[in-house]
Amino acid sequence: MDIINKLLFVLLGLFIILNFGLFMGVSMRKIVARVARRNGVPFYQPWLDLIKLYGTRDQISHGIMFYLGPVFRLSGGVGIFLFMPLIFGSQYFNNFSFAGDLVLILYFQFFGMLGMALGAGEGGHPYSAIGISRGLSQFTTIEVPMTLAVISLGIQYNTLSISEIVAAQQGGFQNWTVFTNPFATAAAMLSLLGAFGHSPFNLVKAPNEIPIGPPTEYHSTFLGVLQTNAAILHVIEAVLFMNLFFGGAVNWFELMLKSFLIYFWSVFVGVVFPRYRIEQSVQWFLKVPLLLGVIAIIIYM
Amino acid sequence: MSEDKNKNIQDINTPDDKFIHPENKPRTVISPEGEEIHIEPLRDYFLEKRPEVIQPKSDAVEKFLNWARAESIWVLGFGTGCGSIEIPPLMTPRFDAFRYGVQMRPTPRQSSAIIISGYLAIKTLKRVIRVYEQMPSPKYVLALGSCTINGGMYWDSYNTINRLDHYIPVDVYVAGCMPRPEALLAGFVQLKKKIKEGRAEGANEYAEKFDWYKGNQKKIINDWNMPDYNW
């Protein structure tokens, strides 16, 4: 019975995260719209978009990988969710967190990307292929400072379990990694800009570049699955950063506030800075963030 | 695929098909190595499938879905004629169509509406037809300006069509030359009303009268170097 209870709570957590992700996405669109002096979409827009996409009458497929692409992407997002402890100290919302979950989560981040690459490649549209090659090269360089920061954390706390890292940061904000290991935090927060895919690193999916990058051929339910995953993934990556660098959360309110602010960091940068070309963003990640990551490791060696 | 669905498909192997441009006819070429390669250019572009009428689901479900469809209209970024200059102000701060749930999408696969924004040259008509057929059902067409209604100031032009609804089914006409973005917004409101009432079934109408639409299209397009059926 324990496992059934656990599963029910995992599903409840997923439901909350999904809806919060949709809400977070639309509030950022409202913020960006206000910056441009528009009113922007109504607050219920992403839910309606999802209903519409799932209710589209016909679909076409380009083959098996085309089907599996969004599925891989979704399992990447849900996979990260499954192993992420959400609420510190809660016996219900720790999901399936275990001793080495940090490594698994780093792996799942890339897994969805690769599945998407295979699926979009089979879509056959040249724009998909260009988008994929851009996306993968950018994501590879994003991973470098991110991984260095995670290794630095591993050395600092002597563990690769997210729960233990959160536990080590309890007892006041001065214990948060952002204060105890600022270099790793800086490297990771810069790589987060790329991971969320807002400007200046949104060349891959920007509608006004080659339209619209990897999901060019994806429509109806496929696109619905991709958008569902985007909502989950944005929150859960913000939750990962919250757990690693900002002391975790002891209740849902704290989780939502912190993940909202972490996500807002990427949007804030996005509305201020214009878009990079792909070679510029690749070079950018391999300069300052990489250096910060290396310093973070050297300090704790 | 069953045989009956195939019967209306143009046989691209007929050498004397007058609608196919010579360079799109199947042929055999010899490579520099002396290898014989059979080329069917049109095969690369299409799936052999007629559009099918997809019956709406039960009343309550369809009403709910129609409400969502009406409030989330994704418009293809496709401009023809002078009207496309009215689209940027529509989306930017002054008129801000996002408030109405209208969003632009860059690919036909992800769009549910297309705005034919003005006169339609025959060359563009081919692209419009192709894009319209690529959009997933249900799909809606807004025709902007008098050129799409009766040809407008181009009514006797040798190179433009006069009535758009002979070629693709139109849901809402917005009259004027050119209509301002306010008029287009009013058109969107009309379209939403029509979708919510369940009367915006243009895709099914296109599938039902497919032969009539194709006939009209072929009458005016001389070098039909597009497939008779694409996806």
Coordinates of C-alpha atoms in Angstrom, one line a residue:
Chain A
M1 CA 0.0 0.0 0.0
D2 CA 2.9 2.3 0.7
I3 CA 3.9 2.4 -3.0
I4 CA 0.4 3.2 -4.1
N5 CA 0.2 6.0 -1.6
K6 CA 3.5 7.2 -2.8
L7 CA 2.4 7.1 -6.5
L8 CA -0.7 9.0 -5.7
F9 CA 1.3 11.8 -4.1
V10 CA 3.8 11.8 -7.0
L11 CA 0.8 12.3 -9.4
L12 CA -0.6 15.0 -7.2
G13 CA 2.9 16.7 -7.2
L14 CA 3.1 16.4 -11.0
F15 CA -0.4 17.9 -11.3
I16 CA 0.5 20.9 -9.1
I17 CA 3.9 21.3 -10.9
L18 CA 2.2 21.2 -14.3
N19 CA -0.4 23.8 -13.5
F20 CA 2.1 26.0 -11.7
G21 CA 4.4 25.7 -14.8
L22 CA 1.6 26.8 -17.1
F23 CA 0.8 29.7 -14.7
M24 CA 4.5 30.7 -14.5
G25 CA 4.8 30.6 -18.3
V26 CA 1.8 32.9 -18.8
S27 CA 2.9 35.3 -16.1
M28 CA 6.2 35.7 -17.8
R29 CA 4.5 36.3 -21.1
K30 CA 2.4 39.0 -19.3
I31 CA 5.6 40.5 -17.9
V32 CA 7.3 40.5 -21.3
A33 CA 4.1 42.1 -22.8
R34 CA 4.1 44.8 -20.2
V35 CA 7.7 45.6 -21.0
A36 CA 6.6 46.0 -24.6
R37 CA 3.6 48.1 -23.4
R38 CA 1.1 45.5 -24.4
N39 CA -1.5 43.8 -22.2
G40 CA -0.6 40.4 -23.6
V41 CA -2.5 37.1 -23.5
P42 CA -5.2 36.4 -20.8
F43 CA -4.1 34.4 -17.8
Y44 CA -6.0 31.3 -18.9
Q45 CA -4.4 31.2 -22.4
P46 CA -2.0 28.2 -21.9
W47 CA -4.7 25.9 -20.6
L48 CA -6.9 26.8 -23.6
D49 CA -4.0 26.3 -26.0
L50 CA -3.4 22.8 -24.5
I51 CA -7.1 21.9 -24.8
K52 CA -7.1 23.1 -28.4
L53 CA -4.0 21.2 -29.3
Y54 CA -5.2 18.0 -27.8
G55 CA -8.6 18.5 -29.5
T56 CA -7.2 18.9 -33.0
R57 CA -9.0 16.6 -35.4
D58 CA -6.3 15.2 -37.6
Q59 CA -2.6 14.5 -37.4
I60 CA 0.0 13.3 -39.8
S61 CA 3.1 11.4 -38.8
H62 CA 6.4 11.0 -40.5
G63 CA 7.4 7.8 -38.9
I64 CA 8.0 6.1 -35.6
M65 CA 10.8 8.4 -34.3
F66 CA 8.5 11.3 -35.1
Y67 CA 6.0 9.8 -32.6
L68 CA 8.7 9.0 -30.1
G69 CA 10.3 12.4 -30.1
P70 CA 7.7 14.2 -27.9
V71 CA 7.4 11.0 -25.8
F72 CA 11.2 11.0 -25.1
R73 CA 11.0 14.7 -24.3
L74 CA 8.1 14.2 -21.9
S75 CA 9.8 11.3 -20.3
G76 CA 12.9 13.4 -19.9
G77 CA 10.8 16.1 -18.1
V78 CA 8.8 13.6 -16.0
G79 CA 12.0 11.7 -15.3
I80 CA 13.6 14.7 -13.8
F81 CA 10.5 15.3 -11.8
L82 CA 10.3 11.7 -10.5
F83 CA 13.7 11.9 -8.9
M84 CA 13.5 15.4 -7.6
P85 CA 12.8 16.0 -3.9
L86 CA 10.3 18.8 -3.9
I87 CA 9.6 19.7 -0.2
F88 CA 12.4 19.2 2.3
G89 CA 11.4 17.1 5.3
S90 CA 8.1 16.1 3.7
Q91 CA 7.5 12.4 3.6
Y92 CA 4.9 12.9 0.8
F93 CA 6.6 15.1 -1.7
N94 CA 10.1 13.7 -1.9
N95 CA 9.2 11.6 -4.9
F96 CA 11.8 8.9 -5.6
S97 CA 14.9 10.8 -4.5
F98 CA 17.8 8.5 -3.7
A99 CA 21.5 8.7 -3.0
G100 CA 22.8 9.4 -6.6
D101 CA 19.8 11.3 -8.0
L102 CA 21.8 14.4 -9.0
V103 CA 23.7 12.4 -11.7
L104 CA 20.5 10.8 -13.0
I105 CA 18.9 14.2 -13.3
L106 CA 21.8 15.6 -15.3
Y107 CA 21.5 12.6 -17.5
F108 CA 17.7 13.1 -18.0
Q109 CA 18.3 16.7 -19.0
F110 CA 20.2 15.5 -22.1
F111 CA 17.9 12.5 -22.7
G112 CA 14.9 14.6 -23.7
M113 CA 17.0 16.7 -25.9
L114 CA 18.4 13.7 -27.8
G115 CA 14.9 12.1 -28.2
M116 CA 13.7 15.4 -29.6
A117 CA 16.6 15.5 -32.0
L118 CA 15.8 12.1 -33.4
G119 CA 12.1 12.9 -33.7
A120 CA 12.6 16.3 -35.3
G121 CA 15.2 14.8 -37.7
E122 CA 12.6 12.4 -39.0
G123 CA 10.2 15.2 -39.5
G124 CA 12.2 15.8 -42.7
H125 CA 12.0 19.5 -42.7
P126 CA 15.4 21.2 -43.3
Y127 CA 14.6 23.8 -40.6
S128 CA 14.2 21.1 -38.0
A129 CA 17.6 19.7 -38.8
I130 CA 19.2 23.2 -38.6
G131 CA 17.4 23.9 -35.4
I132 CA 18.5 20.6 -33.9
S133 CA 22.2 21.1 -34.8
R134 CA 22.0 24.5 -33.2
G135 CA 20.1 23.3 -30.2
L136 CA 22.5 20.5 -29.5
S137 CA 25.6 22.6 -29.9
Q138 CA 24.3 25.2 -27.6
F139 CA 23.1 22.7 -25.0
T140 CA 26.4 20.9 -25.0
T141 CA 28.2 24.1 -24.0
I142 CA 25.5 24.9 -21.5
E143 CA 26.2 21.6 -19.8
V144 CA 29.9 22.3 -19.3
P145 CA 29.6 25.1 -16.6
M146 CA 26.6 23.4 -15.2
T147 CA 28.4 20.1 -14.7
L148 CA 31.5 21.9 -13.3
A149 CA 29.2 23.6 -10.7
V150 CA 27.6 20.3 -9.8
I151 CA 31.0 18.6 -9.4
S152 CA 32.0 21.5 -7.2
L153 CA 28.9 21.0 -5.1
G154 CA 29.7 17.3 -4.9
I155 CA 33.2 18.0 -3.5
Q156 CA 31.9 20.7 -1.1
Y157 CA 29.1 18.6 0.4
N158 CA 30.8 15.2 -0.2
T159 CA 27.5 13.8 -1.6
L160 CA 25.6 13.5 -4.9
S161 CA 22.2 13.3 -3.2
I162 CA 20.0 16.3 -3.6
S163 CA 18.2 15.7 -0.3
E164 CA 21.5 15.7 1.5
I165 CA 22.7 18.9 -0.2
V166 CA 19.4 20.6 0.8
A167 CA 19.8 19.2 4.4
A168 CA 23.3 20.7 4.5
Q169 CA 21.9 24.2 3.7
Q170 CA 19.3 24.3 6.4
G171 CA 19.5 26.6 9.4
G172 CA 19.4 30.1 7.9
F173 CA 20.1 31.7 4.6
Q174 CA 23.8 32.1 5.4
N175 CA 24.1 28.3 4.9
W176 CA 22.7 28.5 1.3
T177 CA 25.2 27.4 -1.4
V178 CA 24.8 30.9 -3.0
F179 CA 26.7 32.2 0.0
T180 CA 29.0 29.2 0.8
N181 CA 30.0 28.6 -2.8
P182 CA 29.3 31.7 -4.9
F183 CA 31.5 30.7 -7.8
A184 CA 29.6 27.5 -8.5
T185 CA 26.3 29.3 -8.1
A186 CA 27.4 32.0 -10.5
A187 CA 28.5 29.4 -13.1
A188 CA 25.2 27.5 -12.7
M189 CA 23.0 30.6 -12.8
L190 CA 24.6 31.7 -16.1
S191 CA 24.2 28.3 -17.6
L192 CA 20.6 28.4 -16.5
L193 CA 20.0 31.3 -18.8
G194 CA 20.7 29.0 -21.7
A195 CA 18.8 26.0 -20.3
F196 CA 15.6 28.1 -20.0
G197 CA 16.0 29.2 -23.6
H198 CA 15.0 32.8 -23.2
S199 CA 16.7 35.6 -25.0
P200 CA 19.7 36.1 -25.5
F201 CA 19.9 32.3 -25.9
N202 CA 16.6 31.6 -27.7
L203 CA 17.9 31.4 -31.2
V204 CA 17.1 27.7 -31.4
K205 CA 13.3 28.1 -31.0
A206 CA 12.7 31.7 -31.8
P207 CA 9.7 32.0 -34.2
N208 CA 11.3 34.8 -36.1
E209 CA 14.5 33.0 -36.8
I210 CA 14.2 30.0 -39.1
P211 CA 10.7 29.1 -38.2
I212 CA 10.6 27.6 -35.6
G213 CA 13.5 25.3 -35.1
P214 CA 13.2 21.6 -34.0
P215 CA 9.4 21.5 -33.6
T216 CA 8.7 22.9 -37.1
E217 CA 6.8 19.8 -38.1
Y218 CA 5.2 19.1 -34.7
H219 CA 1.5 19.9 -34.5
S220 CA -1.7 19.0 -32.6
T221 CA -1.2 16.4 -29.9
F222 CA 2.6 16.2 -30.5
L223 CA 2.9 19.9 -29.9
G224 CA 0.5 19.6 -26.9
V225 CA 2.9 17.0 -25.4
L226 CA 5.9 19.2 -26.0
Q227 CA 4.1 22.2 -24.4
T228 CA 3.0 20.1 -21.4
N229 CA 6.6 19.0 -21.0
A230 CA 7.9 22.6 -21.3
A231 CA 5.6 23.6 -18.4
I232 CA 6.9 20.8 -16.2
L233 CA 10.5 21.2 -17.2
H234 CA 10.7 24.9 -16.5
V235 CA 9.4 24.5 -12.9
I236 CA 11.4 21.4 -12.2
E237 CA 14.7 22.9 -13.4
A238 CA 14.0 26.0 -11.3
V239 CA 13.3 23.6 -8.4
L240 CA 16.6 21.8 -9.1
F241 CA 18.5 25.1 -8.8
M242 CA 16.5 26.0 -5.7
N243 CA 17.5 22.8 -4.1
L244 CA 21.1 23.0 -5.1
F245 CA 21.8 26.7 -4.5
F246 CA 19.0 28.4 -2.6
G247 CA 18.3 26.2 0.4
G248 CA 15.4 24.1 -0.9
A249 CA 11.9 24.6 0.3
V250 CA 10.0 23.4 3.3
N251 CA 6.5 24.1 2.0
W252 CA 4.8 24.6 -1.4
F253 CA 4.6 28.4 -0.9
E254 CA 8.4 28.6 -0.5
L255 CA 8.9 26.3 -3.5
M256 CA 6.6 28.4 -5.7
L257 CA 8.1 31.7 -4.7
K258 CA 11.7 30.6 -5.1
S259 CA 11.2 28.8 -8.4
F260 CA 9.3 31.8 -9.7
L261 CA 12.1 34.1 -8.8
I262 CA 14.7 31.7 -10.4
Y263 CA 12.7 31.6 -13.6
F264 CA 12.2 35.3 -13.4
W265 CA 16.0 35.7 -13.5
S266 CA 16.2 34.3 -17.0
V267 CA 13.2 36.3 -18.2
F268 CA 14.7 39.5 -16.6
V269 CA 17.9 38.9 -18.6
G270 CA 15.9 38.0 -21.6
V271 CA 13.9 41.3 -21.9
V272 CA 17.1 43.3 -21.4
F273 CA 19.5 41.7 -23.8
P274 CA 19.0 41.0 -27.5
R275 CA 19.5 37.6 -29.1
Y276 CA 22.9 36.0 -29.7
R277 CA 23.8 34.1 -32.8
I278 CA 24.6 30.5 -32.2
E279 CA 28.4 30.8 -32.5
Q280 CA 28.3 33.8 -30.2
S281 CA 26.3 32.0 -27.5
V282 CA 28.6 28.9 -27.7
Q283 CA 31.7 31.1 -27.3
W284 CA 30.0 33.0 -24.5
F285 CA 29.3 29.9 -22.4
L286 CA 32.9 28.7 -22.9
K287 CA 34.3 31.9 -21.5
V288 CA 33.1 33.5 -18.2
P289 CA 30.7 30.7 -17.0
L290 CA 33.4 28.0 -17.8
L291 CA 36.0 30.0 -15.9
L292 CA 33.7 30.5 -12.9
G293 CA 33.1 26.7 -12.9
V294 CA 36.8 25.9 -13.0
I295 CA 37.5 28.4 -10.1
A296 CA 34.6 26.8 -8.1
I297 CA 36.3 23.4 -8.5
I298 CA 39.8 24.6 -7.7
I299 CA 38.7 26.3 -4.5
Y300 CA 37.2 23.1 -3.1
M301 CA 39.9 20.7 -4.4
Chain B
M1 CA -4.5 2.5 -48.7
S2 CA -7.8 1.1 -50.0
E3 CA -8.5 1.3 -53.7
D4 CA -11.5 3.7 -53.6
K5 CA -9.5 6.5 -51.9
N6 CA -7.0 6.3 -54.7
K7 CA -9.4 6.7 -57.6
N8 CA -9.4 10.5 -57.8
I9 CA -5.7 10.8 -57.5
Q10 CA -4.1 12.1 -60.6
D11 CA -1.9 9.5 -62.1
I12 CA 1.4 11.2 -62.4
N13 CA 2.7 8.6 -64.7
T14 CA 0.5 9.7 -67.6
P15 CA 2.9 11.4 -69.9
D16 CA 0.2 13.7 -71.5
D17 CA -1.1 15.1 -68.3
K18 CA -1.4 18.8 -69.3
F19 CA -1.4 20.1 -65.7
I20 CA 2.1 18.9 -64.9
H21 CA 5.0 21.0 -65.8
P22 CA 7.5 19.2 -68.0
E23 CA 10.2 19.3 -65.4
N24 CA 8.0 17.6 -62.9
K25 CA 7.2 14.6 -65.1
P26 CA 8.6 11.2 -64.2
R27 CA 11.7 10.4 -66.2
T28 CA 14.7 8.3 -66.2
V29 CA 18.1 9.9 -66.1
I30 CA 21.6 8.5 -66.5
S31 CA 24.1 9.4 -63.8
P32 CA 27.8 10.2 -64.7
E33 CA 28.7 6.6 -63.7
G34 CA 26.2 5.3 -66.2
E35 CA 23.7 4.2 -63.6
E36 CA 20.0 4.6 -64.6
I37 CA 17.9 6.5 -62.0
H38 CA 14.2 6.8 -62.2
I39 CA 12.9 10.2 -60.9
E40 CA 9.4 11.1 -60.0
P41 CA 9.7 14.7 -58.8
L42 CA 6.2 14.9 -57.5
R43 CA 6.6 11.8 -55.3
D44 CA 8.9 13.8 -53.1
Y45 CA 6.3 16.3 -52.2
F46 CA 3.1 14.5 -51.2
L47 CA 1.3 11.7 -49.5
E48 CA -1.4 10.2 -51.5
K49 CA -4.4 10.9 -49.4
R50 CA -7.6 12.8 -50.0
P51 CA -8.8 15.0 -47.1
E52 CA -11.5 13.3 -45.2
V53 CA -14.6 14.6 -43.6
I54 CA -14.1 14.3 -39.8
Q55 CA -17.4 14.3 -38.0
P56 CA -17.5 16.5 -34.9
K57 CA -17.7 14.6 -31.6
S58 CA -20.7 14.6 -29.4
D59 CA -22.4 17.9 -28.7
A60 CA -21.1 18.7 -25.3
V61 CA -17.5 17.7 -26.1
E62 CA -17.5 19.6 -29.3
K63 CA -19.0 22.7 -27.7
F64 CA -16.2 22.6 -25.1
L65 CA -13.5 22.1 -27.7
N66 CA -15.0 24.8 -29.9
W67 CA -14.8 27.2 -27.0
A68 CA -11.1 26.4 -26.6
R69 CA -10.5 26.7 -30.3
A70 CA -12.2 30.0 -30.5
E71 CA -10.2 31.5 -27.6
S72 CA -6.9 30.2 -29.0
I73 CA -6.6 31.1 -32.6
W74 CA -3.1 30.6 -34.0
V75 CA -2.6 32.5 -37.2
L76 CA -0.1 31.6 -39.8
G77 CA 2.5 34.3 -40.5
F78 CA 1.7 34.4 -44.2
G79 CA 1.2 37.6 -46.0
T80 CA -0.2 38.2 -49.5
G81 CA -0.9 41.6 -51.1
C82 CA -1.0 44.9 -49.4
G83 CA -3.0 43.7 -46.4
S84 CA 0.0 42.0 -44.7
I85 CA 1.2 45.4 -43.7
E86 CA -1.8 45.6 -41.3
I87 CA -0.7 42.5 -39.4
P88 CA 2.3 43.9 -37.5
P89 CA 0.3 46.8 -35.9
L90 CA -2.3 44.2 -35.1
M91 CA 0.1 42.3 -32.9
T92 CA 2.1 45.2 -31.5
P93 CA 1.1 47.5 -28.6
R94 CA -1.5 49.7 -30.4
F95 CA -4.0 47.0 -31.2
D96 CA -2.5 44.0 -29.3
A97 CA -4.5 41.1 -30.7
F98 CA -3.0 38.8 -28.1
R99 CA -5.8 40.0 -25.8
Y100 CA -8.2 38.1 -27.9
G101 CA -6.3 34.9 -27.8
V102 CA -4.9 35.5 -31.3
Q103 CA -1.3 34.4 -31.7
M104 CA 1.0 34.1 -34.6
R105 CA 2.6 30.8 -35.5
P106 CA 5.5 30.4 -38.0
T107 CA 4.5 27.1 -39.6
P108 CA 1.3 25.9 -41.2
R109 CA 1.3 22.7 -39.2
Q110 CA 0.8 24.6 -35.9
S111 CA -1.7 27.2 -37.2
S112 CA -5.4 27.0 -37.1
A113 CA -6.2 30.1 -39.1
I114 CA -4.8 31.8 -42.1
I115 CA -5.4 35.4 -43.2
I116 CA -5.5 36.0 -46.9
S117 CA -4.5 39.6 -46.7
G118 CA -5.4 41.1 -50.0
Y119 CA -5.1 40.4 -53.7
L120 CA -4.0 36.9 -54.6
A121 CA -1.8 36.4 -57.6
I122 CA -2.1 33.0 -59.2
K123 CA 1.4 32.1 -58.3
T124 CA 0.6 32.9 -54.6
L125 CA -2.7 31.0 -54.8
K126 CA -0.7 27.8 -55.4
R127 CA 1.2 28.4 -52.2
V128 CA -2.0 29.3 -50.3
I129 CA -3.6 26.1 -51.4
R130 CA -0.6 24.1 -50.4
V131 CA -0.4 25.8 -47.0
Y132 CA -4.1 25.4 -46.4
E133 CA -3.9 21.7 -47.1
Q134 CA -1.0 21.3 -44.7
M135 CA -2.9 23.0 -41.8
P136 CA -4.5 20.5 -39.4
S137 CA -8.3 20.5 -39.2
P138 CA -10.2 22.4 -37.9
K139 CA -8.9 25.4 -39.8
Y140 CA -10.3 28.8 -40.5
V141 CA -9.8 31.3 -43.2
L142 CA -10.1 35.1 -42.9
A143 CA -10.3 37.0 -46.1
L144 CA -9.1 40.5 -45.8
G145 CA -10.1 43.3 -48.2
S146 CA -12.3 43.6 -51.3
C147 CA -9.7 41.9 -53.5
T148 CA -10.6 38.6 -51.9
I149 CA -14.4 39.2 -52.3
N150 CA -14.7 40.3 -55.9
G151 CA -11.2 41.2 -57.1
G152 CA -11.5 44.8 -55.9
M153 CA -9.3 47.1 -57.9
Y154 CA -7.7 44.1 -59.6
W155 CA -11.0 42.7 -60.8
D156 CA -9.8 42.7 -64.5
S157 CA -6.2 41.8 -63.8
Y158 CA -4.7 39.0 -65.9
N159 CA -2.8 37.7 -62.9
T160 CA -5.0 37.7 -59.8
I161 CA -8.1 35.7 -58.8
N162 CA -11.4 37.5 -58.1
R163 CA -13.3 35.3 -55.7
L164 CA -11.3 33.5 -53.0
D165 CA -14.1 31.2 -51.9
H166 CA -14.0 29.4 -55.3
Y167 CA -10.6 28.1 -54.3
I168 CA -10.6 27.6 -50.6
P169 CA -13.6 27.8 -48.1
V170 CA -13.7 31.2 -46.4
D171 CA -15.1 31.7 -42.9
V172 CA -15.1 35.5 -42.5
Y173 CA -14.7 38.3 -45.0
V174 CA -13.5 41.6 -43.8
A175 CA -14.4 44.2 -46.4
G176 CA -12.5 47.4 -47.2
C177 CA -9.5 48.6 -49.2
M178 CA -7.6 48.3 -47.0
P179 CA -9.4 47.4 -43.8
R180 CA -7.8 48.8 -40.7
P181 CA -6.6 46.6 -37.9
E182 CA -9.8 47.4 -36.0
A183 CA -11.8 45.8 -38.8
L184 CA -9.6 42.8 -38.6
L185 CA -10.1 42.5 -34.9
A186 CA -13.8 42.7 -35.5
G187 CA -13.3 39.9 -38.0
F188 CA -11.7 37.8 -35.4
V189 CA -14.6 38.4 -33.0
Q190 CA -17.0 37.3 -35.8
L191 CA -14.8 34.2 -36.4
K192 CA -14.8 33.4 -32.7
K193 CA -18.6 33.7 -32.6
K194 CA -18.9 31.4 -35.6
I195 CA -16.5 28.8 -34.1
K196 CA -18.4 28.8 -30.8
E197 CA -21.7 28.2 -32.7
G198 CA -20.1 25.3 -34.5
R199 CA -20.5 26.8 -37.9
A200 CA -16.9 27.1 -38.9
E201 CA -16.5 23.8 -40.6
G202 CA -14.5 25.0 -43.6
A203 CA -12.1 22.0 -43.5
N204 CA -15.0 19.5 -43.8
E205 CA -16.6 21.6 -46.5
Y206 CA -13.3 21.5 -48.4
A207 CA -13.1 17.7 -48.0
E208 CA -16.8 17.3 -49.1
K209 CA -16.5 19.5 -52.2
F210 CA -12.9 18.5 -52.9
D211 CA -13.4 17.8 -56.6
W212 CA -15.2 21.1 -57.1
Y213 CA -12.4 23.1 -55.4
K214 CA -9.7 21.2 -57.2
G215 CA -11.5 21.8 -60.5
N216 CA -11.6 25.5 -59.9
Q217 CA -8.0 25.6 -58.9
K218 CA -6.9 23.7 -62.0
K219 CA -8.9 26.0 -64.2
I220 CA -6.9 28.9 -63.2
I221 CA -3.5 27.4 -62.5
N222 CA -1.9 26.4 -65.8
D223 CA 1.4 24.9 -64.8
W224 CA 0.1 22.7 -62.0
N225 CA 3.4 21.6 -60.8
M226 CA 2.1 20.8 -57.5
P227 CA 0.8 17.4 -56.6
D228 CA -2.9 16.8 -57.2
Y229 CA -3.0 15.7 -53.6
N230 CA -0.6 16.6 -51.0
W231 CA -0.9 16.3 -47.3

